[in-house]
Amino acid sequence: MSEEKQENGSASNGEVPEIELIIKASTIDGRRKGACLFCQEYFMDLYLLAELKTISLKVTTVDMQKPPPDFRTNFEATHPPILIDNGLAILENDKIERHIMKNIPGGYNLFVQDKEVATLIENLYSKLKLMLVKKDETKNNSLLAHLKKINDHLASRDTRFLTGDTMCCFDCELMPRLQHIRVAGKYFVDFEIPTHLTALWRYMYHMYQLDAFTQSCPADQDIINHYKLQQAKGDIQMLKMKKHEELETPTFTTSIPIDISE
C-alpha cells in the first residue's frame, strides 16, 4: 500500500498547479522515504519550488516490493521516480528533469548552466559504488581525490552552494550522493570524509539546515539497507538483518565533525 504525504509548500488554492512526485518507499518498512538518489534529487527540486509557492507538491511513496494494484495498472513495470503534472505522467529521469525545467513554474531558474560544476560532480557516485564493491585502498583514494576536487572548487568560489549563494539543480544532485557516501561509506568500509576538507563540510552544514534536504532525506538505516540488498542478492541472511532493522528507530546523520564558526 502506498503512503501519501502533503509536503509543505503553497496551498492548493487553484492559483498554482499541484505536482505529484511518486518515489520509492523504504525497503525496510515500505512506508517512509526510500534511499533512491533520483527520487530525492527531484523531491528537492520540487520542494524548493513549493517553498517559492509556484507549485503545490504532493509526494507519494510506493513499496516496490509489494506495489499496490492501482500502481501496477497505471505504470506496469515502471519504477519511481514518476512525476505527474495535470494528469500527465513523466516516467524517465531525463524527461522529468526537462519537464521541471521547461514546464513547471520557476523550474527554469533551478537549472543553472555551469559546465565546470557539471563535470565536477559527474561520476562521483560511481566511485562510491566501486569502493563498496572492491573494498580496497585504490578505490578509497579515487573517491577521496574526487571529494578534494569538490572541496577545492567550493573553497575557490567561496559561496554557500556549488554555483553561488542560491541552490540549484547541481546541489540537489550532489548532496544526496554525499549523504550516501557519508552513511554507507562509514558503515561498510569505515570510510569517512576527512575533516580537513573544510569547504566541503561547510557546504554540507548549509545543506543540513535546509528543509528541502531534511524533508527529502532517507533515514540512515534505509541508505544502509539499500546497499545491503544490492550486495546480498537474495541471501537468506539478509532477511534476518532486515528484521533487525525494522526494530530500529530511524536515525538521520546531519551533524558535522568540525567547527565552521571561524
Short mmCIF file of C-alpha atoms in Angstrom, two decimals:
data_model
loop_
_atom_site.label_atom_id
_atom_site.label_comp_id
_atom_site.label_asym_id
_atom_site.label_seq_id
_atom_site.Cartn_x
_atom_site.Cartn_y
_atom_site.Cartn_z
CA MET A 1 0.00 0.00 0.00
CA SER A 2 1.38 3.39 -0.90
CA GLU A 3 1.58 6.25 1.52
CA GLU A 4 0.73 9.80 0.52
CA LYS A 5 2.15 12.90 2.12
CA GLN A 6 1.37 16.56 1.51
CA GLU A 7 4.69 18.39 1.64
CA ASN A 8 4.95 21.92 2.93
CA GLY A 9 4.68 24.44 0.14
CA SER A 10 1.92 26.52 -1.39
CA ALA A 11 -1.66 25.81 -0.59
CA SER A 12 -3.88 24.22 -3.22
CA ASN A 13 -5.99 27.27 -3.95
CA GLY A 14 -6.47 26.94 -7.69
CA GLU A 15 -3.79 29.51 -8.47
CA VAL A 16 -0.85 27.14 -8.57
CA PRO A 17 -0.53 23.70 -10.18
CA GLU A 18 -0.35 20.61 -8.00
CA ILE A 19 2.59 18.40 -8.89
CA GLU A 20 2.73 14.83 -7.65
CA LEU A 21 6.04 13.02 -7.28
CA ILE A 22 5.91 9.26 -6.77
CA ILE A 23 9.04 7.98 -5.03
CA LYS A 24 10.32 4.61 -3.86
CA ALA A 25 9.40 3.72 -0.30
CA SER A 26 11.76 2.37 2.32
CA THR A 27 12.89 -1.22 1.73
CA ILE A 28 12.61 -1.70 5.50
CA ASP A 29 9.06 -0.64 6.33
CA GLY A 30 7.57 0.04 2.87
CA ARG A 31 6.12 3.37 4.00
CA ARG A 32 8.68 6.08 4.71
CA LYS A 33 11.02 7.61 2.13
CA GLY A 34 13.41 5.19 0.48
CA ALA A 35 17.05 5.66 -0.47
CA CYS A 36 16.60 6.29 -4.21
CA LEU A 37 19.01 9.06 -5.23
CA PHE A 38 16.97 10.29 -8.18
CA CYS A 39 13.80 10.35 -6.06
CA GLN A 40 15.48 12.59 -3.51
CA GLU A 41 17.04 14.79 -6.18
CA TYR A 42 13.69 15.60 -7.80
CA PHE A 43 11.99 15.82 -4.40
CA MET A 44 14.49 18.57 -3.51
CA ASP A 45 14.00 20.37 -6.84
CA LEU A 46 10.24 20.41 -6.41
CA TYR A 47 10.35 21.21 -2.69
CA LEU A 48 12.32 24.38 -3.46
CA LEU A 49 9.64 25.41 -5.96
CA ALA A 50 6.90 24.63 -3.43
CA GLU A 51 8.67 26.88 -0.90
CA LEU A 52 8.55 29.65 -3.51
CA LYS A 53 4.81 28.93 -3.85
CA THR A 54 4.99 28.37 -7.60
CA ILE A 55 3.56 24.85 -7.15
CA SER A 56 1.77 22.70 -4.59
CA LEU A 57 3.71 19.48 -4.04
CA LYS A 58 2.27 16.08 -3.22
CA VAL A 59 4.71 13.21 -2.58
CA THR A 60 3.59 9.58 -2.66
CA THR A 61 5.75 6.66 -1.54
CA VAL A 62 5.30 3.28 -3.20
CA ASP A 63 6.59 -0.01 -1.82
CA MET A 64 8.18 -1.54 -4.92
CA GLN A 65 8.50 -4.91 -3.17
CA LYS A 66 4.68 -5.01 -2.95
CA PRO A 67 3.34 -2.35 -5.33
CA PRO A 68 -0.41 -1.75 -4.97
CA PRO A 69 -2.69 -2.89 -7.82
CA ASP A 70 -3.52 0.66 -8.95
CA PHE A 71 0.18 1.42 -9.37
CA ARG A 72 0.76 -1.73 -11.43
CA THR A 73 -2.28 -0.92 -13.54
CA ASN A 74 -1.19 2.64 -14.26
CA PHE A 75 2.56 2.21 -14.59
CA GLU A 76 3.15 -1.53 -15.19
CA ALA A 77 6.87 -2.26 -14.52
CA THR A 78 8.00 1.37 -14.34
CA HIS A 79 9.98 2.26 -11.23
CA PRO A 80 9.84 5.65 -9.50
CA PRO A 81 10.59 8.49 -9.62
CA ILE A 82 7.45 9.33 -11.56
CA LEU A 83 6.21 12.90 -11.93
CA ILE A 84 2.54 13.65 -12.54
CA ASP A 85 1.55 17.10 -13.77
CA ASN A 86 -2.12 17.76 -14.56
CA GLY A 87 -2.74 14.09 -15.30
CA LEU A 88 0.38 13.70 -17.46
CA ALA A 89 2.82 11.09 -16.14
CA ILE A 90 6.53 11.57 -16.88
CA LEU A 91 8.39 8.31 -16.38
CA GLU A 92 12.05 8.74 -17.36
CA ASN A 93 14.66 10.68 -15.39
CA ASP A 94 15.86 12.81 -18.31
CA LYS A 95 12.28 13.66 -19.21
CA ILE A 96 11.46 14.54 -15.60
CA GLU A 97 14.37 16.99 -15.48
CA ARG A 98 13.34 18.50 -18.80
CA HIS A 99 9.74 18.82 -17.65
CA ILE A 100 10.71 20.55 -14.41
CA MET A 101 12.95 22.95 -16.33
CA LYS A 102 10.56 23.77 -19.17
CA ASN A 103 7.03 23.22 -17.89
CA ILE A 104 6.88 23.76 -14.14
CA PRO A 105 6.65 27.38 -12.92
CA GLY A 106 10.01 28.54 -11.59
CA GLY A 107 11.78 25.37 -12.68
CA TYR A 108 13.91 27.10 -15.28
CA ASN A 109 15.71 29.07 -12.56
CA LEU A 110 16.90 25.87 -10.87
CA PHE A 111 18.75 24.63 -13.93
CA VAL A 112 21.86 26.77 -13.99
CA GLN A 113 24.26 26.28 -16.90
CA ASP A 114 27.73 25.59 -15.49
CA LYS A 115 29.86 23.08 -17.38
CA GLU A 116 32.62 23.19 -14.78
CA VAL A 117 30.27 22.14 -11.99
CA ALA A 118 28.51 19.56 -14.16
CA THR A 119 31.86 17.93 -14.91
CA LEU A 120 33.00 18.26 -11.30
CA ILE A 121 30.20 16.21 -9.78
CA GLU A 122 29.94 13.71 -12.63
CA ASN A 123 30.87 10.10 -11.78
CA LEU A 124 31.16 10.78 -8.03
CA TYR A 125 28.53 8.17 -7.22
CA SER A 126 30.17 5.51 -9.38
CA LYS A 127 33.29 5.88 -7.24
CA LEU A 128 31.28 5.16 -4.10
CA LYS A 129 29.84 2.01 -5.67
CA LEU A 130 33.29 0.84 -6.75
CA MET A 131 34.63 1.42 -3.25
CA LEU A 132 31.81 -0.63 -1.71
CA VAL A 133 32.36 -3.50 -4.15
CA LYS A 134 36.16 -3.59 -4.34
CA LYS A 135 36.88 -2.52 -0.76
CA ASP A 136 40.49 -1.61 -1.43
CA GLU A 137 42.71 1.40 -0.84
CA THR A 138 42.86 2.35 -4.53
CA LYS A 139 39.10 2.87 -4.73
CA ASN A 140 39.13 4.78 -1.44
CA ASN A 141 41.81 7.09 -2.78
CA SER A 142 39.90 7.65 -6.02
CA LEU A 143 36.84 8.78 -4.09
CA LEU A 144 38.97 10.94 -1.79
CA ALA A 145 40.59 12.66 -4.76
CA HIS A 146 37.19 13.44 -6.24
CA LEU A 147 35.91 14.84 -2.94
CA LYS A 148 39.03 17.02 -2.70
CA LYS A 149 38.28 18.49 -6.13
CA ILE A 150 34.79 19.41 -4.97
CA ASN A 151 36.23 20.86 -1.76
CA ASP A 152 38.75 22.95 -3.72
CA HIS A 153 36.03 24.22 -6.03
CA LEU A 154 33.89 25.33 -3.09
CA ALA A 155 36.88 26.98 -1.43
CA SER A 156 37.83 28.88 -4.58
CA ARG A 157 34.32 30.18 -5.24
CA ASP A 158 33.68 30.97 -1.56
CA THR A 159 29.90 30.56 -1.94
CA ARG A 160 27.38 28.64 0.12
CA PHE A 161 26.43 26.37 -2.75
CA LEU A 162 28.04 24.99 -5.90
CA THR A 163 27.28 27.84 -8.28
CA GLY A 164 26.54 30.71 -5.89
CA ASP A 165 24.63 31.60 -2.75
CA THR A 166 21.38 30.19 -4.14
CA MET A 167 20.69 26.48 -4.53
CA CYS A 168 20.38 24.98 -7.98
CA CYS A 169 19.88 21.60 -9.63
CA PHE A 170 23.53 20.65 -9.10
CA ASP A 171 23.13 20.93 -5.31
CA CYS A 172 20.03 18.74 -5.46
CA GLU A 173 22.11 16.19 -7.35
CA LEU A 174 25.27 16.35 -5.25
CA MET A 175 24.03 16.43 -1.66
CA PRO A 176 22.07 13.14 -1.70
CA ARG A 177 25.19 11.46 -3.08
CA LEU A 178 27.36 12.98 -0.37
CA GLN A 179 24.92 11.64 2.22
CA HIS A 180 25.17 8.14 0.75
CA ILE A 181 28.96 8.41 0.74
CA ARG A 182 28.92 9.50 4.36
CA VAL A 183 26.47 6.92 5.71
CA ALA A 184 27.18 3.87 3.53
CA GLY A 185 30.91 4.54 3.31
CA LYS A 186 31.23 4.59 7.09
CA TYR A 187 29.06 1.51 7.62
CA PHE A 188 30.54 -0.81 5.01
CA VAL A 189 34.21 0.18 4.71
CA ASP A 190 34.78 2.62 7.60
CA PHE A 191 35.27 5.45 5.10
CA GLU A 192 34.96 8.98 6.43
CA ILE A 193 35.13 12.31 4.64
CA PRO A 194 38.34 13.88 6.01
CA THR A 195 37.86 16.78 8.40
CA HIS A 196 40.50 18.82 6.57
CA LEU A 197 38.08 19.20 3.65
CA THR A 198 36.61 22.17 5.47
CA ALA A 199 34.92 23.80 2.47
CA LEU A 200 33.06 20.56 1.75
CA TRP A 201 31.96 20.19 5.36
CA ARG A 202 30.83 23.83 5.41
CA TYR A 203 28.78 23.14 2.28
CA MET A 204 27.20 20.06 3.89
CA TYR A 205 26.44 22.07 7.02
CA HIS A 206 24.50 24.63 4.97
CA MET A 207 22.61 21.85 3.19
CA TYR A 208 21.70 20.22 6.50
CA GLN A 209 19.96 23.45 7.54
CA LEU A 210 17.56 23.32 4.60
CA ASP A 211 14.08 21.79 4.72
CA ALA A 212 14.48 20.79 1.07
CA PHE A 213 17.18 18.37 2.18
CA THR A 214 15.94 17.24 5.59
CA GLN A 215 12.37 16.62 4.40
CA SER A 216 13.57 14.53 1.44
CA CYS A 217 16.43 12.67 3.15
CA PRO A 218 16.04 8.94 3.85
CA ALA A 219 16.98 7.50 7.23
CA ASP A 220 20.49 6.15 7.73
CA GLN A 221 19.01 2.66 8.07
CA ASP A 222 17.36 2.95 4.65
CA ILE A 223 20.59 4.06 2.98
CA ILE A 224 22.44 1.14 4.58
CA ASN A 225 19.73 -1.37 3.70
CA HIS A 226 19.73 -0.12 0.09
CA TYR A 227 23.31 -1.32 -0.33
CA LYS A 228 22.83 -4.46 1.75
CA LEU A 229 20.13 -5.55 -0.67
CA GLN A 230 22.39 -4.86 -3.63
CA GLN A 231 25.18 -6.92 -2.10
CA ALA A 232 23.05 -9.79 -0.76
CA LYS A 233 21.29 -10.79 -3.99
CA GLY A 234 18.66 -12.85 -2.19
CA ASP A 235 20.89 -14.14 0.63
CA ILE A 236 18.60 -15.61 3.30
CA GLN A 237 20.71 -13.93 5.98
CA MET A 238 19.56 -10.59 4.59
CA LEU A 239 16.02 -11.29 5.73
CA LYS A 240 17.26 -11.61 9.31
CA MET A 241 19.19 -8.34 9.07
CA LYS A 242 16.15 -6.60 7.65
CA LYS A 243 14.00 -7.82 10.54
CA HIS A 244 16.54 -6.38 12.96
CA GLU A 245 16.50 -3.01 11.18
CA GLU A 246 12.70 -2.87 11.33
CA LEU A 247 13.02 -2.66 15.10
CA GLU A 248 15.43 0.27 14.97
CA THR A 249 14.27 3.85 15.41
CA PRO A 250 15.18 5.72 12.20
CA THR A 251 18.20 7.99 12.60
CA PHE A 252 19.44 10.80 10.38
CA THR A 253 23.10 11.83 10.27
CA THR A 254 23.08 15.61 9.93
CA SER A 255 25.83 16.75 12.31
CA ILE A 256 29.31 17.70 11.14
CA PRO A 257 32.65 16.91 12.82
CA ILE A 258 34.20 20.37 12.55
CA ASP A 259 33.54 23.85 13.86
CA ILE A 260 32.63 26.12 10.96
CA SER A 261 32.13 29.26 13.02
CA GLU A 262 35.58 30.63 12.24
#
